[in-house]
Amino acid sequence: MNIFSERVTLKLIDTSDLEAIHALHARPEVDQFNTLGIPKDIKETEGTIKPWISENKKDSIENHTFSIELTKTHQFIGLIALISSGAKKHKKAEVWYKLHPDFWGQGFASEALESVLSFGFSKLKLHRIEAGVAVDNLASIRVLEKLNMQKEGRKRKVLPLKSGWSDNYMYAILAEDFNV
């Protein structure tokens, strides 16, 4: 399954993405707001993504983890995921994403997020998609707000980051607020 937009293609990750994902997770800039931490070696990264890949192979996927690639060159530039949350009848999911720093500030995160929101609302028939973001992650906050996700609250000291415990803003968008 691939999702195409103007400049990026989202594809379900598989084992061929291991090295690129490891390189992404090993970047200190990417790790700043990431609770996974920098992996000590590629085996640790493999252990992290193995469940993601297994989930992507199911007939009925509940947790979608995609690589973000440049459509023209197929270059890996990041990850984005749509994770089911709560009972199925709630029809909600949470999105997270991370991009290689070389591609920050160029609209790729917004484009990938818009594609995932569209997929979630039109194909999966979700009612609500949520996102959490560290309060100091201003670039990610701009991405969420650019796509009309609404800030709904603040959780205190829930993210164990390298810099210490961080507060987290909660954002969400409803199907009725998204132009599918």
Tab-separated table of C-alpha atoms in Angstrom:
chain	number	residue	atom	x	y	z
A	1	MET	CA	0.000	0.000	0.000
A	2	ASN	CA	1.385	3.367	-1.037
A	3	ILE	CA	-0.030	6.833	-0.504
A	4	PHE	CA	1.019	9.426	-3.042
A	5	SER	CA	1.067	13.211	-2.810
A	6	GLU	CA	2.742	15.839	-4.935
A	7	ARG	CA	6.284	15.422	-3.581
A	8	VAL	CA	6.236	12.452	-1.213
A	9	THR	CA	5.207	8.826	-1.257
A	10	LEU	CA	4.279	6.998	1.926
A	11	LYS	CA	4.882	3.259	1.910
A	12	LEU	CA	4.494	0.706	4.652
A	13	ILE	CA	7.944	0.063	6.090
A	14	ASP	CA	9.690	-3.257	5.626
A	15	THR	CA	13.117	-4.730	6.404
A	16	SER	CA	14.700	-2.878	3.476
A	17	ASP	CA	14.165	0.368	5.437
A	18	LEU	CA	16.233	-0.753	8.456
A	19	GLU	CA	19.454	1.130	7.659
A	20	ALA	CA	17.666	4.372	6.768
A	21	ILE	CA	15.524	4.201	9.915
A	22	HIS	CA	18.608	3.484	12.026
A	23	ALA	CA	20.415	6.482	10.506
A	24	LEU	CA	17.364	8.673	11.219
A	25	HIS	CA	17.082	7.542	14.854
A	26	ALA	CA	20.830	8.016	15.394
A	27	ARG	CA	20.644	11.763	14.612
A	28	PRO	CA	20.891	13.868	17.798
A	29	GLU	CA	18.595	16.530	16.286
A	30	VAL	CA	15.880	13.931	15.688
A	31	ASP	CA	16.376	12.514	19.179
A	32	GLN	CA	15.772	15.878	20.873
A	33	PHE	CA	11.999	15.285	21.138
A	34	ASN	CA	12.004	11.501	20.665
A	35	THR	CA	11.344	9.259	23.663
A	36	LEU	CA	13.002	6.236	22.001
A	37	GLY	CA	16.510	7.581	22.532
A	38	ILE	CA	19.453	7.062	20.189
A	39	PRO	CA	19.881	3.345	19.488
A	40	LYS	CA	23.188	1.840	20.600
A	41	ASP	CA	23.417	-0.222	17.398
A	42	ILE	CA	21.430	-1.370	14.370
A	43	LYS	CA	20.211	-4.462	16.276
A	44	GLU	CA	18.407	-2.190	18.722
A	45	THR	CA	16.751	-0.371	15.813
A	46	GLU	CA	15.803	-3.712	14.299
A	47	GLY	CA	14.138	-4.688	17.576
A	48	THR	CA	12.215	-1.410	17.585
A	49	ILE	CA	10.864	-1.733	14.051
A	50	LYS	CA	10.251	-5.496	13.981
A	51	PRO	CA	6.752	-5.142	15.554
A	52	TRP	CA	5.956	-2.290	13.139
A	53	ILE	CA	6.862	-4.490	10.165
A	54	SER	CA	4.886	-7.442	11.556
A	55	GLU	CA	1.827	-5.212	11.964
A	56	ASN	CA	2.205	-3.928	8.391
A	57	LYS	CA	2.000	-7.532	7.100
A	58	LYS	CA	-1.401	-8.241	8.674
A	59	ASP	CA	-4.509	-8.501	6.517
A	60	SER	CA	-6.234	-5.919	8.694
A	61	ILE	CA	-3.644	-3.361	9.806
A	62	GLU	CA	-4.488	-1.354	12.921
A	63	ASN	CA	-1.160	0.459	13.302
A	64	HIS	CA	0.271	1.787	10.032
A	65	THR	CA	3.956	2.780	9.985
A	66	PHE	CA	5.070	4.387	6.737
A	67	SER	CA	8.389	5.514	5.339
A	68	ILE	CA	8.288	8.970	3.785
A	69	GLU	CA	10.106	9.020	0.453
A	70	LEU	CA	10.649	11.682	-2.166
A	71	THR	CA	8.381	10.642	-5.027
A	72	LYS	CA	10.864	11.503	-7.796
A	73	THR	CA	13.963	9.815	-6.334
A	74	HIS	CA	12.529	7.306	-3.800
A	75	GLN	CA	14.949	8.737	-1.205
A	76	PHE	CA	13.962	7.938	2.399
A	77	ILE	CA	13.415	11.166	4.354
A	78	GLY	CA	11.458	10.059	7.405
A	79	LEU	CA	8.697	8.111	9.107
A	80	ILE	CA	5.043	8.704	9.848
A	81	ALA	CA	2.598	6.421	11.642
A	82	LEU	CA	-1.113	6.210	12.295
A	83	ILE	CA	-1.759	4.148	15.416
A	84	SER	CA	-5.241	2.992	16.446
A	85	SER	CA	-6.193	4.022	19.960
A	86	GLY	CA	-9.095	2.955	22.124
A	87	ALA	CA	-11.948	0.652	21.237
A	88	LYS	CA	-12.777	0.268	17.528
A	89	LYS	CA	-16.150	1.937	18.054
A	90	HIS	CA	-14.349	5.170	19.007
A	91	LYS	CA	-12.840	5.351	15.493
A	92	LYS	CA	-9.767	7.249	16.601
A	93	ALA	CA	-6.032	7.053	16.059
A	94	GLU	CA	-2.850	8.892	16.953
A	95	VAL	CA	-0.310	10.148	14.453
A	96	TRP	CA	3.429	10.640	14.942
A	97	TYR	CA	6.177	11.561	12.498
A	98	LYS	CA	9.868	12.336	12.248
A	99	LEU	CA	11.908	13.688	9.364
A	100	HIS	CA	15.594	13.736	8.558
A	101	PRO	CA	16.933	17.222	9.455
A	102	ASP	CA	18.066	17.824	5.850
A	103	PHE	CA	14.365	18.008	4.961
A	104	TRP	CA	13.098	20.172	7.817
A	105	GLY	CA	11.366	23.458	7.014
A	106	GLN	CA	10.442	22.524	3.439
A	107	GLY	CA	6.837	21.445	3.924
A	108	PHE	CA	7.479	17.691	3.673
A	109	ALA	CA	6.130	16.956	7.164
A	110	SER	CA	2.952	18.901	6.425
A	111	GLU	CA	2.500	17.114	3.110
A	112	ALA	CA	3.019	13.687	4.679
A	113	LEU	CA	0.700	14.512	7.587
A	114	GLU	CA	-2.019	15.774	5.247
A	115	SER	CA	-1.766	12.491	3.299
A	116	VAL	CA	-2.075	10.421	6.481
A	117	LEU	CA	-5.025	12.464	7.726
A	118	SER	CA	-6.772	11.999	4.383
A	119	PHE	CA	-6.052	8.257	4.481
A	120	GLY	CA	-7.333	8.003	8.043
A	121	PHE	CA	-10.558	9.862	7.392
A	122	SER	CA	-11.403	8.685	3.869
A	123	LYS	CA	-10.105	5.096	3.796
A	124	LEU	CA	-10.202	4.057	7.454
A	125	LYS	CA	-13.339	6.100	8.215
A	126	LEU	CA	-11.858	7.457	11.442
A	127	HIS	CA	-13.777	10.027	13.458
A	128	ARG	CA	-10.786	11.597	15.252
A	129	ILE	CA	-7.002	11.740	14.838
A	130	GLU	CA	-4.818	12.929	17.706
A	131	ALA	CA	-1.182	13.946	18.095
A	132	GLY	CA	1.005	14.694	21.078
A	133	VAL	CA	3.913	17.120	20.866
A	134	ALA	CA	6.539	18.298	23.335
A	135	VAL	CA	5.762	21.902	24.300
A	136	ASP	CA	9.189	23.065	23.085
A	137	ASN	CA	8.903	21.356	19.677
A	138	LEU	CA	7.823	24.543	17.908
A	139	ALA	CA	8.378	23.222	14.371
A	140	SER	CA	6.101	20.244	14.946
A	141	ILE	CA	3.490	22.451	16.591
A	142	ARG	CA	3.487	24.618	13.434
A	143	VAL	CA	2.946	21.497	11.284
A	144	LEU	CA	-0.037	20.362	13.367
A	145	GLU	CA	-1.610	23.823	13.431
A	146	LYS	CA	-1.026	24.327	9.688
A	147	LEU	CA	-3.325	21.351	9.110
A	148	ASN	CA	-5.987	22.742	11.455
A	149	MET	CA	-5.340	20.334	14.291
A	150	GLN	CA	-6.652	21.937	17.479
A	151	LYS	CA	-4.729	22.200	20.735
A	152	GLU	CA	-6.911	20.526	23.351
A	153	GLY	CA	-4.761	20.438	26.421
A	154	ARG	CA	-1.432	20.030	28.133
A	155	LYS	CA	-0.168	16.989	29.988
A	156	ARG	CA	2.431	17.760	32.607
A	157	LYS	CA	5.823	16.038	32.569
A	158	VAL	CA	4.841	12.948	30.573
A	159	LEU	CA	7.703	12.774	28.056
A	160	PRO	CA	11.023	11.355	29.292
A	161	LEU	CA	13.397	13.296	27.024
A	162	LYS	CA	17.177	13.524	27.315
A	163	SER	CA	16.748	17.071	28.606
A	164	GLY	CA	14.404	15.861	31.372
A	165	TRP	CA	10.666	15.434	31.776
A	166	SER	CA	8.715	17.481	29.260
A	167	ASP	CA	5.128	18.634	29.144
A	168	ASN	CA	3.130	17.552	26.110
A	169	TYR	CA	0.443	19.413	24.179
A	170	MET	CA	-2.436	17.306	22.910
A	171	TYR	CA	-3.794	18.110	19.461
A	172	ALA	CA	-6.676	16.591	17.509
A	173	ILE	CA	-8.721	16.948	14.361
A	174	LEU	CA	-12.145	15.524	13.615
A	175	ALA	CA	-13.260	14.109	10.273
A	176	GLU	CA	-15.806	16.912	9.979
A	177	ASP	CA	-12.999	19.496	10.316
A	178	PHE	CA	-10.844	17.954	7.589
A	179	ASN	CA	-11.594	18.517	3.917
A	180	VAL	CA	-11.372	14.990	2.480
